[in-house]
């Protein structure tokens, strides 16, 4: 999910409002190269919890989407649950994509791990190389998971793409990887990708 702090159209507050309405128990804002949307959302949630301690609001994990290079292919690495103030991750949270050696998947994965987070290869069936090839290479870089549930054809409302999901689930099982779901929402509704 993306906010106005990268290439999304929702404010963090609007995003949370929709997440609550949809009944989400937990989620992550994965703005590109930034945790500013997460920070604003977390402050909003903290204020709401302070005002109404019995209010059942969803859990918000730290998240980020980092443009990276995997065997010469541009891919996106999702980081979840990391400490955003950790020195290893700070260079990747400056609002711009990393360059050169710092853009290599192994470096990005290592920085997120050092900051205590989990790493996920985003939408692995959307790149210029087969998901099977990229997932195998990401495993050598110590990736923790893959985004198995994703809407590749942008259906409205959002629903996972069956064929790609089955392939990525199978590969995740072969490599003992976590599977995640990403709406990759950039527009005004969490029910749509764009």
Short mmCIF file of C-alpha atoms in Angstrom, two decimals:
data_model
loop_
_atom_site.label_atom_id
_atom_site.label_comp_id
_atom_site.label_asym_id
_atom_site.label_seq_id
_atom_site.Cartn_x
_atom_site.Cartn_y
_atom_site.Cartn_z
CA UNK A 1 0.00 0.00 0.00
CA UNK A 2 1.35 3.39 -1.01
CA UNK A 3 0.62 6.90 0.24
CA UNK A 4 1.29 10.45 -0.92
CA UNK A 5 4.76 10.05 0.61
CA UNK A 6 5.81 8.12 -2.50
CA UNK A 7 3.64 7.44 -5.56
CA UNK A 8 0.25 6.83 -3.93
CA UNK A 9 -2.79 9.11 -3.85
CA UNK A 10 -4.04 8.44 -0.30
CA UNK A 11 -2.88 10.26 2.80
CA UNK A 12 -1.83 7.89 5.59
CA UNK A 13 -4.98 8.85 7.51
CA UNK A 14 -7.21 8.04 4.51
CA UNK A 15 -5.42 4.73 4.07
CA UNK A 16 -5.95 3.77 7.73
CA UNK A 17 -9.59 4.78 7.55
CA UNK A 18 -10.12 2.41 4.64
CA UNK A 19 -8.14 -0.36 6.37
CA UNK A 20 -10.40 -0.05 9.44
CA UNK A 21 -13.55 -0.05 7.27
CA UNK A 22 -12.32 -3.18 5.46
CA UNK A 23 -11.69 -4.89 8.81
CA UNK A 24 -7.96 -5.40 8.38
CA UNK A 25 -6.25 -6.67 11.53
CA UNK A 26 -2.81 -5.57 10.39
CA UNK A 27 -1.05 -4.04 7.39
CA UNK A 28 2.07 -2.23 6.26
CA UNK A 29 2.53 0.94 4.28
CA UNK A 30 5.29 0.20 1.78
CA UNK A 31 6.11 3.55 0.25
CA UNK A 32 9.08 3.60 -2.09
CA UNK A 33 12.32 4.41 -0.29
CA UNK A 34 10.57 6.12 2.61
CA UNK A 35 8.89 5.42 5.94
CA UNK A 36 7.33 8.88 6.23
CA UNK A 37 3.83 7.56 5.45
CA UNK A 38 4.32 4.86 8.10
CA UNK A 39 5.45 7.46 10.65
CA UNK A 40 2.42 9.71 10.05
CA UNK A 41 0.08 6.70 10.19
CA UNK A 42 1.65 5.38 13.39
CA UNK A 43 1.34 8.78 15.09
CA UNK A 44 -2.34 8.89 14.06
CA UNK A 45 -2.93 5.38 15.42
CA UNK A 46 -1.13 6.20 18.68
CA UNK A 47 -3.32 9.29 19.15
CA UNK A 48 -6.50 7.28 18.47
CA UNK A 49 -5.45 4.54 20.91
CA UNK A 50 -4.71 7.16 23.57
CA UNK A 51 -8.13 8.78 23.07
CA UNK A 52 -10.00 5.44 23.04
CA UNK A 53 -7.93 2.64 24.63
CA UNK A 54 -10.63 0.04 23.93
CA UNK A 55 -10.80 0.89 20.23
CA UNK A 56 -9.77 -2.13 18.12
CA UNK A 57 -7.48 -0.57 15.53
CA UNK A 58 -5.29 -2.63 13.19
CA UNK A 59 -1.61 -3.24 13.85
CA UNK A 60 0.74 -1.27 11.59
CA UNK A 61 4.12 -2.79 10.72
CA UNK A 62 7.00 -0.77 9.36
CA UNK A 63 7.32 -1.25 5.64
CA UNK A 64 9.21 -0.04 2.60
CA UNK A 65 9.62 -0.95 -1.08
CA UNK A 66 13.16 -0.64 -2.39
CA UNK A 67 14.11 -0.72 -6.06
CA UNK A 68 16.95 -3.18 -6.41
CA UNK A 69 18.97 -5.11 -8.97
CA UNK A 70 18.88 -8.91 -9.12
CA UNK A 71 21.14 -10.39 -11.81
CA UNK A 72 20.74 -7.29 -13.94
CA UNK A 73 16.96 -7.15 -13.58
CA UNK A 74 15.23 -4.30 -11.74
CA UNK A 75 13.10 -5.79 -8.94
CA UNK A 76 11.40 -4.47 -5.82
CA UNK A 77 12.27 -5.70 -2.35
CA UNK A 78 9.73 -5.22 0.42
CA UNK A 79 10.98 -4.79 3.97
CA UNK A 80 8.67 -5.44 6.93
CA UNK A 81 8.97 -5.05 10.68
CA UNK A 82 12.37 -3.34 10.72
CA UNK A 83 13.64 -0.57 13.00
CA UNK A 84 13.55 2.52 10.74
CA UNK A 85 16.16 4.31 12.82
CA UNK A 86 18.77 1.53 12.41
CA UNK A 87 21.90 2.87 10.66
CA UNK A 88 21.94 0.02 8.09
CA UNK A 89 18.50 0.89 6.69
CA UNK A 90 18.68 4.71 6.82
CA UNK A 91 20.47 5.07 3.44
CA UNK A 92 17.52 3.26 1.81
CA UNK A 93 14.91 5.58 3.36
CA UNK A 94 15.96 8.85 1.72
CA UNK A 95 13.18 9.02 -0.86
CA UNK A 96 15.39 7.99 -3.79
CA UNK A 97 16.29 4.64 -5.24
CA UNK A 98 19.74 3.29 -4.38
CA UNK A 99 22.44 3.24 -7.03
CA UNK A 100 25.40 1.05 -7.89
CA UNK A 101 26.49 -1.56 -5.38
CA UNK A 102 23.92 -0.35 -2.82
CA UNK A 103 21.13 -1.35 -5.22
CA UNK A 104 22.17 -5.00 -5.31
CA UNK A 105 19.52 -7.25 -3.76
CA UNK A 106 22.05 -8.89 -1.45
CA UNK A 107 22.92 -5.44 0.02
CA UNK A 108 19.27 -4.39 0.38
CA UNK A 109 18.32 -7.70 2.03
CA UNK A 110 21.29 -7.45 4.38
CA UNK A 111 20.39 -3.87 5.42
CA UNK A 112 16.78 -4.85 6.21
CA UNK A 113 17.95 -7.91 8.15
CA UNK A 114 20.45 -5.81 10.13
CA UNK A 115 17.53 -3.51 11.04
CA UNK A 116 15.61 -6.54 12.36
CA UNK A 117 13.18 -6.89 9.45
CA UNK A 118 11.94 -9.50 7.02
CA UNK A 119 12.49 -9.27 3.26
CA UNK A 120 10.07 -10.18 0.49
CA UNK A 121 10.47 -10.23 -3.30
CA UNK A 122 7.54 -8.11 -4.51
CA UNK A 123 5.31 -9.34 -7.38
CA UNK A 124 7.83 -11.91 -8.65
CA UNK A 125 5.87 -12.75 -11.84
CA UNK A 126 5.90 -9.14 -13.08
CA UNK A 127 9.52 -8.78 -14.16
CA UNK A 128 11.47 -9.34 -17.40
CA UNK A 129 12.62 -12.78 -16.24
CA UNK A 130 10.59 -15.80 -15.09
CA UNK A 131 9.53 -15.89 -11.45
CA UNK A 132 11.24 -19.28 -11.05
CA UNK A 133 14.60 -17.80 -12.06
CA UNK A 134 14.28 -14.64 -9.94
CA UNK A 135 13.03 -16.43 -6.83
CA UNK A 136 15.90 -18.93 -7.06
CA UNK A 137 18.39 -16.04 -7.27
CA UNK A 138 16.66 -14.14 -4.44
CA UNK A 139 17.00 -17.21 -2.23
CA UNK A 140 20.78 -17.03 -2.63
CA UNK A 141 20.54 -13.42 -1.39
CA UNK A 142 18.75 -14.71 1.76
CA UNK A 143 15.26 -13.41 0.93
CA UNK A 144 12.67 -14.42 3.55
CA UNK A 145 9.56 -14.52 1.41
CA UNK A 146 7.71 -13.79 -1.80
CA UNK A 147 4.59 -11.82 -2.55
CA UNK A 148 2.46 -14.77 -3.70
CA UNK A 149 -0.93 -13.06 -3.69
CA UNK A 150 -0.97 -10.19 -6.18
CA UNK A 151 -3.35 -8.78 -8.82
CA UNK A 152 -1.23 -8.86 -11.99
CA UNK A 153 -4.03 -7.81 -14.36
CA UNK A 154 -5.42 -5.00 -12.16
CA UNK A 155 -8.95 -6.42 -11.72
CA UNK A 156 -11.56 -4.24 -10.05
CA UNK A 157 -12.10 -5.03 -7.27
CA UNK A 158 -8.70 -6.43 -6.36
CA UNK A 159 -8.24 -10.19 -6.44
CA UNK A 160 -5.18 -12.33 -6.71
CA UNK A 161 -4.16 -13.69 -10.12
CA UNK A 162 -4.74 -17.44 -9.99
CA UNK A 163 -2.06 -18.75 -12.38
CA UNK A 164 0.78 -16.61 -11.02
CA UNK A 165 -0.29 -17.23 -7.42
CA UNK A 166 -0.12 -21.02 -7.87
CA UNK A 167 3.35 -20.79 -9.42
CA UNK A 168 4.72 -18.50 -6.70
CA UNK A 169 3.10 -20.57 -3.91
CA UNK A 170 4.77 -23.69 -5.32
CA UNK A 171 8.19 -22.01 -5.49
CA UNK A 172 7.76 -20.60 -1.98
CA UNK A 173 7.06 -24.08 -0.68
CA UNK A 174 10.11 -25.50 -2.49
CA UNK A 175 12.38 -22.92 -0.84
CA UNK A 176 10.58 -22.68 2.54
CA UNK A 177 9.76 -19.01 2.02
CA UNK A 178 7.04 -16.93 3.64
CA UNK A 179 4.19 -15.89 1.36
CA UNK A 180 2.60 -12.47 1.58
CA UNK A 181 -0.29 -10.60 -0.01
CA UNK A 182 0.15 -7.16 -1.51
CA UNK A 183 -2.58 -4.98 -2.90
CA UNK A 184 0.08 -2.56 -4.19
CA UNK A 185 -2.59 0.14 -3.93
CA UNK A 186 -1.54 3.43 -5.50
CA UNK A 187 -4.95 5.02 -6.11
CA UNK A 188 -7.82 6.26 -3.99
CA UNK A 189 -9.10 2.81 -2.96
CA UNK A 190 -7.40 -0.11 -1.23
CA UNK A 191 -9.70 -2.36 -3.28
CA UNK A 192 -7.82 -1.47 -6.48
CA UNK A 193 -4.15 -1.60 -7.38
CA UNK A 194 -4.32 1.60 -9.44
#
